[in-house]
Tab-separated table of C-alpha atoms in Angstrom:
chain	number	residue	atom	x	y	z
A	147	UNK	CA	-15.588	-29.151	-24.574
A	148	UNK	CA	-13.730	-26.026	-26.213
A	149	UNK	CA	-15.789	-23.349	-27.510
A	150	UNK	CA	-14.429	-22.388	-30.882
A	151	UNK	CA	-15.076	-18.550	-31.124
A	152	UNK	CA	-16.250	-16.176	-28.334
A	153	UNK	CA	-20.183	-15.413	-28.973
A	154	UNK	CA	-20.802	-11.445	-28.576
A	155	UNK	CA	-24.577	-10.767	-27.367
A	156	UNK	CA	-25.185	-6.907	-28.309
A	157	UNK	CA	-21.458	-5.841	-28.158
A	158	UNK	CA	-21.523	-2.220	-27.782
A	159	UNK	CA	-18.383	0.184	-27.250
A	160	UNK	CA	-19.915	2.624	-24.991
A	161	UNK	CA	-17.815	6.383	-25.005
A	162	UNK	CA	-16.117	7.101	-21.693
A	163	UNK	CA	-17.726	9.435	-19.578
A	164	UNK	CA	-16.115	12.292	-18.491
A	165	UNK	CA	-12.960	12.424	-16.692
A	166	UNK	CA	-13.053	14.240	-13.448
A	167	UNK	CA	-9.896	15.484	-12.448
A	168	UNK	CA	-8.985	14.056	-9.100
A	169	UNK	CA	-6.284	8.914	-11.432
A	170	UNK	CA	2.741	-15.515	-11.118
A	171	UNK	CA	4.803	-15.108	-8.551
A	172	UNK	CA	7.382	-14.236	-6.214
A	173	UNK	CA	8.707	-12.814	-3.075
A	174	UNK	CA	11.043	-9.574	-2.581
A	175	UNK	CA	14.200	-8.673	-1.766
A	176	UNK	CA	15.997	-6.658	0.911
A	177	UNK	CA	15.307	-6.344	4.646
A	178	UNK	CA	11.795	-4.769	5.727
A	179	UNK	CA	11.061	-0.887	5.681
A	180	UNK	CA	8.889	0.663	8.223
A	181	UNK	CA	7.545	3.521	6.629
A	182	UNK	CA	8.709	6.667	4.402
A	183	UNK	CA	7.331	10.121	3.885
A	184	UNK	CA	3.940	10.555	4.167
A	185	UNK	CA	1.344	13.483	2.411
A	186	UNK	CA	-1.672	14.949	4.574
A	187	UNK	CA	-4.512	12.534	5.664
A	188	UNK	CA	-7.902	12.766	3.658
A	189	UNK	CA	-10.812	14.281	5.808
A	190	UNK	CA	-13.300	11.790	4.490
A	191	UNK	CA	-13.281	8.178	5.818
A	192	UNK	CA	-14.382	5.495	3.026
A	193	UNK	CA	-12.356	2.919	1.065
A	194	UNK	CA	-8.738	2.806	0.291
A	195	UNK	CA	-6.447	1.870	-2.265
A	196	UNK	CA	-2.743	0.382	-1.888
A	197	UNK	CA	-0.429	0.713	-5.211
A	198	UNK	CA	3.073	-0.726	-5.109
A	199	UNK	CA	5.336	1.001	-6.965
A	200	UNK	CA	9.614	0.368	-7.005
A	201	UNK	CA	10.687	0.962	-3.667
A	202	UNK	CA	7.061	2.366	-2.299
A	203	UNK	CA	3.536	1.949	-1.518
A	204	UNK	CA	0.679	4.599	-2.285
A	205	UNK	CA	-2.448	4.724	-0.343
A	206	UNK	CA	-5.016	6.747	-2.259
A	207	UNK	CA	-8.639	7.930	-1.284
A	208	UNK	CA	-11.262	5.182	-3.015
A	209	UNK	CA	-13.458	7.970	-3.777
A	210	UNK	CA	-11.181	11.044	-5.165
A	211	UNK	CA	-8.371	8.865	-5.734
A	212	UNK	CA	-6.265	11.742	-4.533
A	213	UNK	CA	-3.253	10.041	-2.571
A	214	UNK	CA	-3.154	9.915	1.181
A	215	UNK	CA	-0.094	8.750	2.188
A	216	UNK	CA	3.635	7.839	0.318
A	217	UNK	CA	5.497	4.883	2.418
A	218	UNK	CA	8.946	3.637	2.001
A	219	UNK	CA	8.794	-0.263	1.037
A	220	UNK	CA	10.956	-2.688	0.102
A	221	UNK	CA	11.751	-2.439	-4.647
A	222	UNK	CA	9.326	-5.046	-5.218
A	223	UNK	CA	6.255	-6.178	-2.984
A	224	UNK	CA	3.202	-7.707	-3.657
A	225	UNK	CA	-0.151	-6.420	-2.231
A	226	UNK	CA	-2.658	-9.041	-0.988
A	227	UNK	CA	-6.242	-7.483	0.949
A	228	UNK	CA	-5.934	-8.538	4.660
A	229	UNK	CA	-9.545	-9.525	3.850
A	230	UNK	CA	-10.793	-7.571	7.104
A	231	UNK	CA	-11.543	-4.491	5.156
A	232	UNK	CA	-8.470	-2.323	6.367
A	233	UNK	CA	-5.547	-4.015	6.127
A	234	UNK	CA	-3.427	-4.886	3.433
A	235	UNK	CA	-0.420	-8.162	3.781
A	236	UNK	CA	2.426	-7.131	1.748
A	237	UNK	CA	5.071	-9.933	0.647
A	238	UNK	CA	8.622	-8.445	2.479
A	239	UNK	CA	11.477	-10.882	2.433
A	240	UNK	CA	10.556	-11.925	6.447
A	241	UNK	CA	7.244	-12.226	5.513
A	242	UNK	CA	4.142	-10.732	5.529
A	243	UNK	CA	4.236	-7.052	6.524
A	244	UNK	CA	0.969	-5.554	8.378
A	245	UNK	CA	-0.034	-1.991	6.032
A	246	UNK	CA	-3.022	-0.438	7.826
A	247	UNK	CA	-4.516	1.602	5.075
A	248	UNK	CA	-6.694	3.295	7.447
A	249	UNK	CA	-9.750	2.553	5.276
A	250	UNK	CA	-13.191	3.535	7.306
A	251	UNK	CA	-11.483	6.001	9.242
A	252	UNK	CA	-9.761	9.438	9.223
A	253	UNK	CA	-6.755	7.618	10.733
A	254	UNK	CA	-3.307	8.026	8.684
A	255	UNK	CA	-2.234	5.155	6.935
A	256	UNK	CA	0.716	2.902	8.105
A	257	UNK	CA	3.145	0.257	7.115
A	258	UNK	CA	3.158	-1.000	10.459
A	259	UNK	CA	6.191	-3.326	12.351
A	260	UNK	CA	3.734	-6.135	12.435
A	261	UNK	CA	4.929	-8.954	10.583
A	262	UNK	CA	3.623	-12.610	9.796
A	263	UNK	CA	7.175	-14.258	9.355
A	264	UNK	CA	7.612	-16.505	6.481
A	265	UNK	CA	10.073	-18.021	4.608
A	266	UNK	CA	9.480	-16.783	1.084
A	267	UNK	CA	6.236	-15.320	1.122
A	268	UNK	CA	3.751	-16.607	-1.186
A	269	UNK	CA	-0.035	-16.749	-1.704
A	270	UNK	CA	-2.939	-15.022	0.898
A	271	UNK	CA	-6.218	-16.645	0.986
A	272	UNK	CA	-9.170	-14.931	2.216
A	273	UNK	CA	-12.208	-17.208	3.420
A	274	UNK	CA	-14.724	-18.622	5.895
A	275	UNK	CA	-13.036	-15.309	8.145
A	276	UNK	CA	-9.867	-16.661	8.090
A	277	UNK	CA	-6.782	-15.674	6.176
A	278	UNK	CA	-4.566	-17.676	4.898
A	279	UNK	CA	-0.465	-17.918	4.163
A	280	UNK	CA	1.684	-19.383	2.815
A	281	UNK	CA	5.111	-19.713	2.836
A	282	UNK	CA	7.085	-21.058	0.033
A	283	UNK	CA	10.439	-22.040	1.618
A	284	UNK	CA	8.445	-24.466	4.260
A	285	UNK	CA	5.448	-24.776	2.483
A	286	UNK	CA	3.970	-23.893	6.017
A	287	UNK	CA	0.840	-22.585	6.310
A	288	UNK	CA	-0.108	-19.879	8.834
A	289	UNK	CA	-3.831	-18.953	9.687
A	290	UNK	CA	-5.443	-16.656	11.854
A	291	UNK	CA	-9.196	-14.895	12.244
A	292	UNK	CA	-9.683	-12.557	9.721
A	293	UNK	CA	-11.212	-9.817	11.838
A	294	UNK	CA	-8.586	-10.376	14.583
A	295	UNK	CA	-6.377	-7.721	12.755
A	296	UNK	CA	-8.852	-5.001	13.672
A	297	UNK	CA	-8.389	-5.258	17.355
A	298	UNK	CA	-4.509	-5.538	16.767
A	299	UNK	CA	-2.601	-2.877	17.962
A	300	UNK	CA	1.070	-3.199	18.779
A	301	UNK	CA	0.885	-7.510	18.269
A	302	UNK	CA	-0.067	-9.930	15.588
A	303	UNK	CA	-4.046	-11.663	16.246
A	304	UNK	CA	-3.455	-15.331	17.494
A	305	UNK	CA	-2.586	-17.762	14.531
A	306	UNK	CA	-1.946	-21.617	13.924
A	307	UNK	CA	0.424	-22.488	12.005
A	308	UNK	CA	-0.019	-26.218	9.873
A	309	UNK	CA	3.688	-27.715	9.282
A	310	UNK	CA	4.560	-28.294	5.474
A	311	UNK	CA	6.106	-31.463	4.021
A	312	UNK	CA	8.183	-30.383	1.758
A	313	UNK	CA	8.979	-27.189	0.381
A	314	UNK	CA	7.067	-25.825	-2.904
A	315	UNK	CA	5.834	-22.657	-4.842
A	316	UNK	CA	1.908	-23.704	-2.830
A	317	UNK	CA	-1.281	-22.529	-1.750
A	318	UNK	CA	-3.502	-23.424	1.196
A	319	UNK	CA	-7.715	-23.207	1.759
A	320	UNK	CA	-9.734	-23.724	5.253
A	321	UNK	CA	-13.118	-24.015	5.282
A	322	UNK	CA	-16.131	-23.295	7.170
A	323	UNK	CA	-16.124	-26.749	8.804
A	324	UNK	CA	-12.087	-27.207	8.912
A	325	UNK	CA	-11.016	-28.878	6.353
A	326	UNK	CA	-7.585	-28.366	5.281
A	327	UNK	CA	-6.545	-28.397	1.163
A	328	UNK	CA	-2.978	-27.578	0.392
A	329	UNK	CA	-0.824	-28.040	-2.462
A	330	UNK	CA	1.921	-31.165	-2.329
A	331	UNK	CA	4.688	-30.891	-4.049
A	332	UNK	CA	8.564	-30.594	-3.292
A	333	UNK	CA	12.078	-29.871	-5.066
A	334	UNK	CA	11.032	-32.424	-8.306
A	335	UNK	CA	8.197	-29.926	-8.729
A	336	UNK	CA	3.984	-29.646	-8.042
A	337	UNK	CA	1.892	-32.543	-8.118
A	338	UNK	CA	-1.192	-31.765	-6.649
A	339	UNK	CA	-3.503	-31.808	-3.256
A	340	UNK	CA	-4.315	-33.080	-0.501
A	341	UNK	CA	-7.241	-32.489	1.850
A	342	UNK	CA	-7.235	-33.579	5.681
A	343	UNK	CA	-10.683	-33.100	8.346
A	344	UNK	CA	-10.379	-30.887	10.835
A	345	UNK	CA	-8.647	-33.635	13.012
A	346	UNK	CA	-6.241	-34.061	10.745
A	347	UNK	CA	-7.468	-37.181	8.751
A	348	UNK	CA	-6.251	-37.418	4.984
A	349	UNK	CA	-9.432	-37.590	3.325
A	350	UNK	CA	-8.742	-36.630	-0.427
A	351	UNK	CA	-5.389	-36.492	-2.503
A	352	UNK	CA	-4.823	-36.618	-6.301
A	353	UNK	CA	-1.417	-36.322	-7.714
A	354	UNK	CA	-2.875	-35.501	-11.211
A	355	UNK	CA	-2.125	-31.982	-11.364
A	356	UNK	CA	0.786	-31.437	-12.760
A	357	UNK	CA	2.251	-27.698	-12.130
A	358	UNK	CA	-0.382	-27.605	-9.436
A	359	UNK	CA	-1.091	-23.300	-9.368
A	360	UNK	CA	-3.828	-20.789	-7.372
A	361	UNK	CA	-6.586	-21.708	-6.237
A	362	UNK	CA	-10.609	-20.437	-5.868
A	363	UNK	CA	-13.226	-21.073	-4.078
A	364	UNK	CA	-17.041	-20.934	-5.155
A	365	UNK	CA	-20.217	-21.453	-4.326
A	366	UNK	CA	-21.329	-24.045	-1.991
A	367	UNK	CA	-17.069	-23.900	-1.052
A	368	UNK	CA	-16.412	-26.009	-4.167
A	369	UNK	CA	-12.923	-25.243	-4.655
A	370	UNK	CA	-10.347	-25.163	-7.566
A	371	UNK	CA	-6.823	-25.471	-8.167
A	372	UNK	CA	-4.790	-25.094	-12.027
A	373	UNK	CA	-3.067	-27.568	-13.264
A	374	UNK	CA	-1.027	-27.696	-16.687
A	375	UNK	CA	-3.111	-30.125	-18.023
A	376	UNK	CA	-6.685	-28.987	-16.737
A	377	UNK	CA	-7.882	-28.124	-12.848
A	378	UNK	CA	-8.532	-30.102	-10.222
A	379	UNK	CA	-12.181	-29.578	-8.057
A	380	UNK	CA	-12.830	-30.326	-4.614
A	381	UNK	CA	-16.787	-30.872	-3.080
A	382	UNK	CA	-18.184	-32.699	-0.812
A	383	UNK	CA	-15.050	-34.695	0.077
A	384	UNK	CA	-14.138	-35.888	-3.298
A	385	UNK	CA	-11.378	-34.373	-5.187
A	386	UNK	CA	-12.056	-34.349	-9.308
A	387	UNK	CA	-9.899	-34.213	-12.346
A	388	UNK	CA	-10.952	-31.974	-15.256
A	389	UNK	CA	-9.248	-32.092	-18.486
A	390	UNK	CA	-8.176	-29.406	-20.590
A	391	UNK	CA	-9.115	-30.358	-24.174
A	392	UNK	CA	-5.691	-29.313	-25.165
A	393	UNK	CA	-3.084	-31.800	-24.115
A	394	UNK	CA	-0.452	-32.726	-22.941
A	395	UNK	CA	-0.676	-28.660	-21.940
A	396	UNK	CA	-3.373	-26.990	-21.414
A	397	UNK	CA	-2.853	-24.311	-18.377
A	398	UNK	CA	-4.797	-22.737	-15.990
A	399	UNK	CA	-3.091	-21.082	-13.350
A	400	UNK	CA	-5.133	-18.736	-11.584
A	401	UNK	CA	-8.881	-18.897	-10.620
A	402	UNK	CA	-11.376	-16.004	-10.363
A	403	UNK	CA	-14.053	-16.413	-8.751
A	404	UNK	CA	-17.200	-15.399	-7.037
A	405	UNK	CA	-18.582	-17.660	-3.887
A	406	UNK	CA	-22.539	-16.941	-4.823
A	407	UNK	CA	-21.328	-18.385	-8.794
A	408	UNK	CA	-20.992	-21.875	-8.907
A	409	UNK	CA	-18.844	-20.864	-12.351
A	410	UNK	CA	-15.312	-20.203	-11.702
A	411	UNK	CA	-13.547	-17.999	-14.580
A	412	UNK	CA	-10.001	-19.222	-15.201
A	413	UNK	CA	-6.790	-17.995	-17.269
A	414	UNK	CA	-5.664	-20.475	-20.110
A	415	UNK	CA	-2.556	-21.048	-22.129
A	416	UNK	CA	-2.161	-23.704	-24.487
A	417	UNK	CA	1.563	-23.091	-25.641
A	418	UNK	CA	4.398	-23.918	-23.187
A	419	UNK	CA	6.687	-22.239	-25.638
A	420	UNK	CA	4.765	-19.453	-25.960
A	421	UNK	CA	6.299	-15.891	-25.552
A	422	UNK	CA	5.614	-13.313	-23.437
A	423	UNK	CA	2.555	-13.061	-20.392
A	424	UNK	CA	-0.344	-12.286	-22.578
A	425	UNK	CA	-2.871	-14.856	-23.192
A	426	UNK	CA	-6.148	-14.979	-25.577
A	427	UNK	CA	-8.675	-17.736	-24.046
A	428	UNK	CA	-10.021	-18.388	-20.798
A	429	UNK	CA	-11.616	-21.254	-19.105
A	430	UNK	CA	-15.125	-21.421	-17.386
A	431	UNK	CA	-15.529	-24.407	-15.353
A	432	UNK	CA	-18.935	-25.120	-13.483
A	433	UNK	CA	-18.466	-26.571	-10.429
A	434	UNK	CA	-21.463	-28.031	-10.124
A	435	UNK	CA	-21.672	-29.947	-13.213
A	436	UNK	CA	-18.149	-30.631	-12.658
A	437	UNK	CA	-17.523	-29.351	-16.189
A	438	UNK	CA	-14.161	-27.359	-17.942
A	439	UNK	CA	-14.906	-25.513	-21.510
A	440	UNK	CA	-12.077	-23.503	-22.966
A	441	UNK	CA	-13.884	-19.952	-24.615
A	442	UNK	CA	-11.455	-17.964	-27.066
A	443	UNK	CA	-11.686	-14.390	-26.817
A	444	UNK	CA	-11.831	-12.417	-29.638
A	445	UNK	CA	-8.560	-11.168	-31.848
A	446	UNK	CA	-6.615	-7.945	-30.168
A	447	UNK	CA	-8.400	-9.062	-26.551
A	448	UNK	CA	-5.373	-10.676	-24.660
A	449	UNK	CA	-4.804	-9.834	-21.094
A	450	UNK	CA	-2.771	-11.226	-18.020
A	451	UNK	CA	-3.156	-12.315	-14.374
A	452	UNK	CA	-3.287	-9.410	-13.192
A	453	UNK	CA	-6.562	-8.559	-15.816
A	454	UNK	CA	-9.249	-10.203	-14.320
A	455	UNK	CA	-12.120	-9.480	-12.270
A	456	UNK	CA	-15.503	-10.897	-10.557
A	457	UNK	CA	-18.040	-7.989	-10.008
A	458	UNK	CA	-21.993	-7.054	-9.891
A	459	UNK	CA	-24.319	-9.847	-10.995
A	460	UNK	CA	-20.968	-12.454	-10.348
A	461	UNK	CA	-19.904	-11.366	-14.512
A	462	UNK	CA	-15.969	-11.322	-15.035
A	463	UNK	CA	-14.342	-8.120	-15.989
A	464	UNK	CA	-11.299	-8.540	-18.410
A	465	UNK	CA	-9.262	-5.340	-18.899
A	466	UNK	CA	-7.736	-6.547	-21.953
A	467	UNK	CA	-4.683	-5.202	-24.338
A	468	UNK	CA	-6.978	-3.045	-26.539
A	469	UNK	CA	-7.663	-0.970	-23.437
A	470	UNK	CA	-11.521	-1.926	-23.089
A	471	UNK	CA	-12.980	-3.304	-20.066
A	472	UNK	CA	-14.955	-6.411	-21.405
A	473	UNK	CA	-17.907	-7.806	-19.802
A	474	UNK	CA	-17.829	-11.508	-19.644
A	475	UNK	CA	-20.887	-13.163	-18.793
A	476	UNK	CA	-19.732	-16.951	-17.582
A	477	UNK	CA	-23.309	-18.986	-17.943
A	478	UNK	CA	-23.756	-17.866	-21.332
A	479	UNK	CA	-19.988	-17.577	-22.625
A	480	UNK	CA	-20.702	-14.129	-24.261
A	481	UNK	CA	-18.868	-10.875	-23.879
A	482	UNK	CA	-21.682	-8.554	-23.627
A	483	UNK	CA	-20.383	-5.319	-23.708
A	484	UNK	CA	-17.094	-3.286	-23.958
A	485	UNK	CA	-15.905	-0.217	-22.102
A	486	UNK	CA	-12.873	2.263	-23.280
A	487	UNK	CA	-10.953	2.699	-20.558
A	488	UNK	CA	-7.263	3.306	-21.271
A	489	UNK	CA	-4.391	3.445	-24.277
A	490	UNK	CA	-4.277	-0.074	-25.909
A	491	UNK	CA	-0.705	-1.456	-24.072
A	492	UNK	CA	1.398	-4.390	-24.615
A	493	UNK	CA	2.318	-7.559	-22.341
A	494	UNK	CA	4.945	-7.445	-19.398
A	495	UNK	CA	8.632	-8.385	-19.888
A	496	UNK	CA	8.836	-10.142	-16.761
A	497	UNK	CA	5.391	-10.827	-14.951
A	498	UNK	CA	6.871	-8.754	-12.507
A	499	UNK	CA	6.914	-5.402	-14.695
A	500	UNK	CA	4.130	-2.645	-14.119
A	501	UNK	CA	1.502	-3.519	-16.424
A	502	UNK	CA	-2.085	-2.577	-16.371
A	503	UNK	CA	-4.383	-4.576	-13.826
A	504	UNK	CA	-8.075	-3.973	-12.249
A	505	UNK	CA	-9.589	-4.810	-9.197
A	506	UNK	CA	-13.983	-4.247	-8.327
A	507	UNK	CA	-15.177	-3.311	-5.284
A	508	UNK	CA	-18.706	-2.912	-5.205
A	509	UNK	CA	-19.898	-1.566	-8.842
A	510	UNK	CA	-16.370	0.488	-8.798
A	511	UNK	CA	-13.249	-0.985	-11.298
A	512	UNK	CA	-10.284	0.634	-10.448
A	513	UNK	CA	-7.814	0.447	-13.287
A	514	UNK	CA	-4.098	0.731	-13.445
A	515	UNK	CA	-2.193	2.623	-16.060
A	516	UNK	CA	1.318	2.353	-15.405
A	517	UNK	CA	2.407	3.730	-18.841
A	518	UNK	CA	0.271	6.881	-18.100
A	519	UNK	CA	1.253	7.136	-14.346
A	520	UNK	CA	-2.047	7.175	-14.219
A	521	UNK	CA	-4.973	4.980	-12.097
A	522	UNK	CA	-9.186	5.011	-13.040
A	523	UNK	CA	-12.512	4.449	-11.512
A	524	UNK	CA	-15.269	3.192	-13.819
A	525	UNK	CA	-18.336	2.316	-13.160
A	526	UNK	CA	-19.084	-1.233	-14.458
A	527	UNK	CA	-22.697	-1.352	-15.095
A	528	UNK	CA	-22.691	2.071	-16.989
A	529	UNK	CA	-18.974	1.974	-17.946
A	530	UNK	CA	-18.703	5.716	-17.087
A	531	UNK	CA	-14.704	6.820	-15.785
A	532	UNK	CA	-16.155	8.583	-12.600
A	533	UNK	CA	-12.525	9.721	-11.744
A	534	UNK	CA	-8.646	9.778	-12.776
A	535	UNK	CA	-5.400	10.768	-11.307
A	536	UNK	CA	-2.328	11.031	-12.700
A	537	UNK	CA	0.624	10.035	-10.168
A	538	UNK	CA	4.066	10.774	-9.509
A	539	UNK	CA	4.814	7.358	-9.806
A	540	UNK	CA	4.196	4.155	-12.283
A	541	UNK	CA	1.920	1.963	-10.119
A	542	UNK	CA	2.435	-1.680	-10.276
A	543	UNK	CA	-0.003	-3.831	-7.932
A	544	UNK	CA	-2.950	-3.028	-6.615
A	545	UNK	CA	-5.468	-4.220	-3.916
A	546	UNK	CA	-8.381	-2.284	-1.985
A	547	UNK	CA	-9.847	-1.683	1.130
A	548	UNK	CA	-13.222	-1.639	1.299
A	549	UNK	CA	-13.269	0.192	4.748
């Protein structure tokens, strides 16, 4: 079913507080880079965030915002939470490079030596307390104990590593009870997934996702995966098909989700031809009515990958193009309320290019302004900016530490 227009319960535009003065997919280039110049430690131990930026990595204070250490990295990485609540994986081209952002601590952050090797670096999954990767150029997967990272000083944690078939842009899940769901696909292109027991046992393909991109998992470890024609679900054993209404193409290629939500919030494009990254619908599918609806957002709200968010009360958080934070309430298909955040921007050149994006931790968005050199906190049930920094540099990705 496709909802026609978004329904707005009570939209209100609430005023920014004041401003305290304090703020796809692909792997890089170039040989790894230990570390680079580094500013004076914060005193206060609490979370941290990493920002990429060309040829570096910030690490700022979660609570001032006021950077804590400047690293030498390779010109483009990607930033993926370690998942253990101090460590962040970033995509290096031999793999995935250990930065310890010292979150919880006093300690001073470092892009360690540590490094996951893998052949193309690709997606990090975070679940059951294990992490997940996967590498594109074996479609191998790697996985290791979350929390195993914590006691790691000068070597990697243990890991297994699952043997790909053939290689493919993929993704990879465990959970709790070891089952194994990875993408299939090879040189012809992505097809769609396969599940095995924890002994190894096929129990579950479909080759009816076309495109076959990201991955989510929900409540009750229902899991998703996009497709260019709809998603595929996984429970209890089964893998389901769920059409988009728009065919041949409709896509959904990233999942957000919450695991206490049995809703999973997806992006949506309907137009293979379409220009540009920016896209104006999203899909809700409930996992446990094994149901996909297509919700249009309103005109001037268009965001990216990179604008999404889960947060308090399991709502999504879309930082959209006008520069408002809407509030996105999944079960009833309403935005229900709208919060000012920063100047209204346009969509990336290359998905690749700094462009705004927001991450929650706790009741705290944190915002990314790259056209402002800039980075916010807001508070999400009040919509309040609680702080802002202005940087030296244009910050690109973004993950946190929740310490």
């Amino acid at each position: 079913m496709r909802t026609r227009t978004l329904r707005r319960a009570g939209l209100i535009a609430v005023a920014a507080g004041a401003v305290a003065t304090l703020a796809a997919c692909s792997s890089a280039p170039a040989a790894p880079v230990d570390g680079g110049a580094e500013t004076p430690t914060a005193t206060a131990a609490g979370p941290r965030i990493a920002l990429s930026y060309e040829g570096g990595i910030l690490v700022l204070d979660g609570e001032t915002l006021e950077p804590v250490a400047d690293l030498a990295s390779e010109e483009f990485t990607r930033l993926n939470p370690a998942g253990d609540g101090r460590h962040v994986l970033v995509t290096m081209s031999e793999g995935f490079q250990v930065l310890d952002t010292a979150a919880g601590s006093t300690d001073e952050p470092e892009l360690t030596d540590l490094i996951f090797a893998a052949d193309t670096p690709g997606h990090v999954v975070r679940h059951g307390g294990k992490t997940i990767l996967y590498a594109d150029g074996t479609s191998d997967t790697t996985v290791f104990d979350t929390d195993a990272l914590l006691s790691a000083d000068d070597e990697l944690p243990a890991t297994e590593t699952v043997p790909g078939v053939e290689a493919h842009h993929g993704v990879s899940v465990v959970l709790e009870d070891g089952t194994f769901l990875t993408t299939v696909g090879g040189a012809d292109g992505r097809t769609g997934v396969s599940a095995r027991d924890a002994s190894g046992a096929v129990i579950a393909t479909s080759d009816a996702c076309p495109g076959v991109h990201g991955e989510g998992t929900a409540a009750d470890e229902a899991v998703v995966f996009g497709c260019e024609n709809g998603a595929l679900l996984y429970r209890d054993g089964e893998i389901l098909k769920l059409d988009a209404p728009d065919q041949p193409y409709g896509r959904m290629g990233n999942a957000y989700v919450s695991e206490t939500s049995p809703l999973v919030v997806g992006d949506y494009k309907n137009d293979p031809d379409a220009e540009g990254y920016l896209l104006g619908a999203i899909t809700v599918i409930d996992t446990e009515a094994g149901t996909l609806d297509v919700v249009d957002l309103p005109e001037g709200v268009e965001y990216t990958f990179r604008d999404i968010a889960r947060g308090p009360e399991d709502l999504a958080y879309i930082l959209a193009s006008d520069g408002s934070i809407h509030v996105f309430d999944p079960a009833t298909g309403e935005i229900t309320d709208a919060f000012p955040v920063i100047e209204a921007w346009e969509g990336p050149a290359q998905w690749q290019d700094p462009h705004p994006a927001i991450v929650v931790l706790g009741d705290i968005a944190y915002v990314t302004e790259p056209a402002a050199d800039a980075i916010h906190a807001v508070d999400v049930t009040t919509g309040e900016i609680v702080a802002s920094t202005t940087l030296d540099v244009a910050p690109n990705e973004i993950a946190v530490t929740a310490g």
